[in-house]
Amino acid sequence: MIDKVLKANEEFTQEFEPKKMSHMPQKKLSIVTCMDTRLTGFLEPALGIERGDAKIIKNAGNTVAGRDVIRSVAASIFALGVEEVMIIGHTNCGMANVDPKKLESAMEERGIDPEEIAKVDIKEWIGAIDSEESNVIQVVEQIKSSPLIPDDVPIHGLIIDIESGELKVLVDDR
Amino acid sequence: MIDKVLKANEEFTQEFEPKKMSHMPQKKLSIVTCMDTRLTGFLEPALGIERGDAKIIKNAGNTVAGRDVIRSVAASIFALGVEEVMIIGHTNCGMANVDPKKLESAMEERGIDPEEIAKVDIKEWIGAIDSEESNVIQVVEQIKSSPLIPDDVPIHGLIIDIESGELKVLVDDR
C-alpha cells in the first residue's frame, strides 16, 4: 500500500500549489471523534469544516483511554487558541460491540503471546464502550472534570448518524 | 460555533444521499497522524485516501502518550482487518516548539490551579517532542516493540511537508 500512497501523493503535489497557513484553527474549535473508516473524508464536509478550521483528535471509539485525549485538548486550548470542544461519537461504532473472547482469539491467531494478553483486562484495554451515546456523555464529563481543562471552555457532546451524516446534540454545554 | 456547525450539517444532510458502507477499511490501512488544523481536510487528498479507505488516528504531535494510540492501532488490526500502519508526522509541528514556562503561564491565566500544574512534568504531560522526524522514528519503534502488536504488520514512518503536501519516507518497513 505504501507504493500506492506515494504514487497518489506524487500526483497530488504536481497539481497542488504550496500554501503557507496559520496553525491556529480559524473556527477556534477542537473535535474529538472516532478513527472509523466511514468518518474519513466524511465528518469534515458533514460539519462544514475545511482545511485550517479545526483541530481533529481521533481514536478508537472517541473515548478517554489514558491521558492522551485530555492532553491533546489541553494543548489545543492553551497553545492554539481553541475556545470550544465537540466530542462526536457515531452510530454503529465497532467499540460498542467488542466480544473479548473473539478479540483474544484473533490476537492469539496473529501470534500475540497469551501471557501478554492475560496481563490486561482486554475489554478495558481495547477501550470497549457500552453504548455510543452514553460514551459521549461520559467523555464530556471526563474532560470537563479534568483539573487541567479550563471551566469556561464549552465541551459539547454529539452523535453523527454514520449513514445519513445527521448530527444529534447530546450535551449542549452553552 | 455549535449553531454554525449544526446549520452546515442541516445543509449537508439535505443534499447527501444516505449510504450504508462497510466499517472495514478498504485499503486495510491505519494512519496515525497529528491533530494539526492544516492537516484537516488535507492529509486525505494528499494521500489519495477516500471515505471508507482507512482508519485515521490523530492526537497532538502523533506521539505515543500513554496507551491510547497502541490500543487504537491494535483494534484496527484485530477487529478491522488492517494489514499496514503509517505514522505520519508533519513539518512545523507545534509540539516540537513547546516552551514549558509559556505553557504554564497560559494555564494559570486561564484559571488552572497552580498546584495541579505542579503535580505534572508539563513538557512530558503535554507530549512535547524534540523534532518532528526523530519523533516519527521513535513512535514506529514504540508500536513495533509493543507485545500486543503482531510482528508481521509493517509500521512505516513518514513526514508530510505542511506547505506542499509532499511525503518523505523515514522508515520503510517492508
GROMACS .gro file of C-alpha atoms in nm, chain A residues 108-170:
model
   63
  108GLU     CA    1  -0.359  -1.539   1.961
  109GLU     CA    2  -0.410  -1.634   1.596
  110ARG     CA    3  -0.187  -1.344   1.494
  111GLY     CA    4   0.091  -1.469   1.718
  112ILE     CA    5   0.044  -1.248   2.025
  113ASP     CA    6   0.183  -1.418   2.337
  114PRO     CA    7  -0.114  -1.542   2.551
  115GLU     CA    8   0.079  -1.436   2.861
  116GLU     CA    9   0.086  -1.076   2.736
  117ILE     CA   10  -0.289  -1.092   2.667
  118ALA     CA   11  -0.351  -1.231   3.016
  119LYS     CA   12  -0.171  -0.934   3.171
  120VAL     CA   13  -0.450  -0.692   3.071
  121ASP     CA   14  -0.829  -0.677   3.104
  122ILE     CA   15  -0.872  -0.694   2.726
  123LYS     CA   16  -1.215  -0.526   2.715
  124GLU     CA   17  -1.092  -0.235   2.925
  125TRP     CA   18  -0.754  -0.221   2.748
  126ILE     CA   19  -0.900  -0.202   2.399
  127GLY     CA   20  -1.142   0.070   2.520
  128ALA     CA   21  -1.474  -0.109   2.465
  129ILE     CA   22  -1.784   0.104   2.529
  130ASP     CA   23  -2.135   0.008   2.642
  131SER     CA   24  -2.323   0.238   2.410
  132GLU     CA   25  -2.230   0.512   2.164
  133GLU     CA   26  -2.449   0.776   2.332
  134SER     CA   27  -2.360   0.707   2.695
  135ASN     CA   28  -1.991   0.703   2.599
  136VAL     CA   29  -2.013   1.055   2.451
  137ILE     CA   30  -2.185   1.184   2.767
  138GLN     CA   31  -1.920   1.018   2.984
  139VAL     CA   32  -1.630   1.160   2.779
  140VAL     CA   33  -1.779   1.511   2.808
  141GLU     CA   34  -1.785   1.464   3.187
  142GLN     CA   35  -1.431   1.324   3.198
  143ILE     CA   36  -1.291   1.621   3.007
  144LYS     CA   37  -1.497   1.879   3.198
  145SER     CA   38  -1.387   1.736   3.533
  146SER     CA   39  -1.016   1.739   3.449
  147PRO     CA   40  -0.838   1.994   3.671
  148LEU     CA   41  -0.615   2.081   3.373
  149ILE     CA   42  -0.902   2.194   3.145
  150PRO     CA   43  -1.043   2.547   3.198
  151ASP     CA   44  -1.400   2.569   3.330
  152ASP     CA   45  -1.501   2.832   3.073
  153VAL     CA   46  -1.448   2.616   2.762
  154PRO     CA   47  -1.777   2.459   2.646
  155ILE     CA   48  -1.746   2.082   2.591
  156HIS     CA   49  -2.039   1.969   2.375
  157GLY     CA   50  -2.142   1.610   2.312
  158LEU     CA   51  -2.289   1.499   1.977
  159ILE     CA   52  -2.352   1.187   1.776
  160ILE     CA   53  -2.344   1.156   1.398
  161ASP     CA   54  -2.555   0.908   1.202
  162ILE     CA   55  -2.295   0.712   1.007
  163GLU     CA   56  -2.531   0.659   0.714
  164SER     CA   57  -2.701   0.998   0.675
  165GLY     CA   58  -2.439   1.225   0.834
  166GLU     CA   59  -2.705   1.387   1.056
  167LEU     CA   60  -2.582   1.530   1.388
  168LYS     CA   61  -2.777   1.500   1.713
  169VAL     CA   62  -2.680   1.707   2.017
  170LEU     CA   63  -2.648   1.502   2.336
   0.00000   0.00000   0.00000
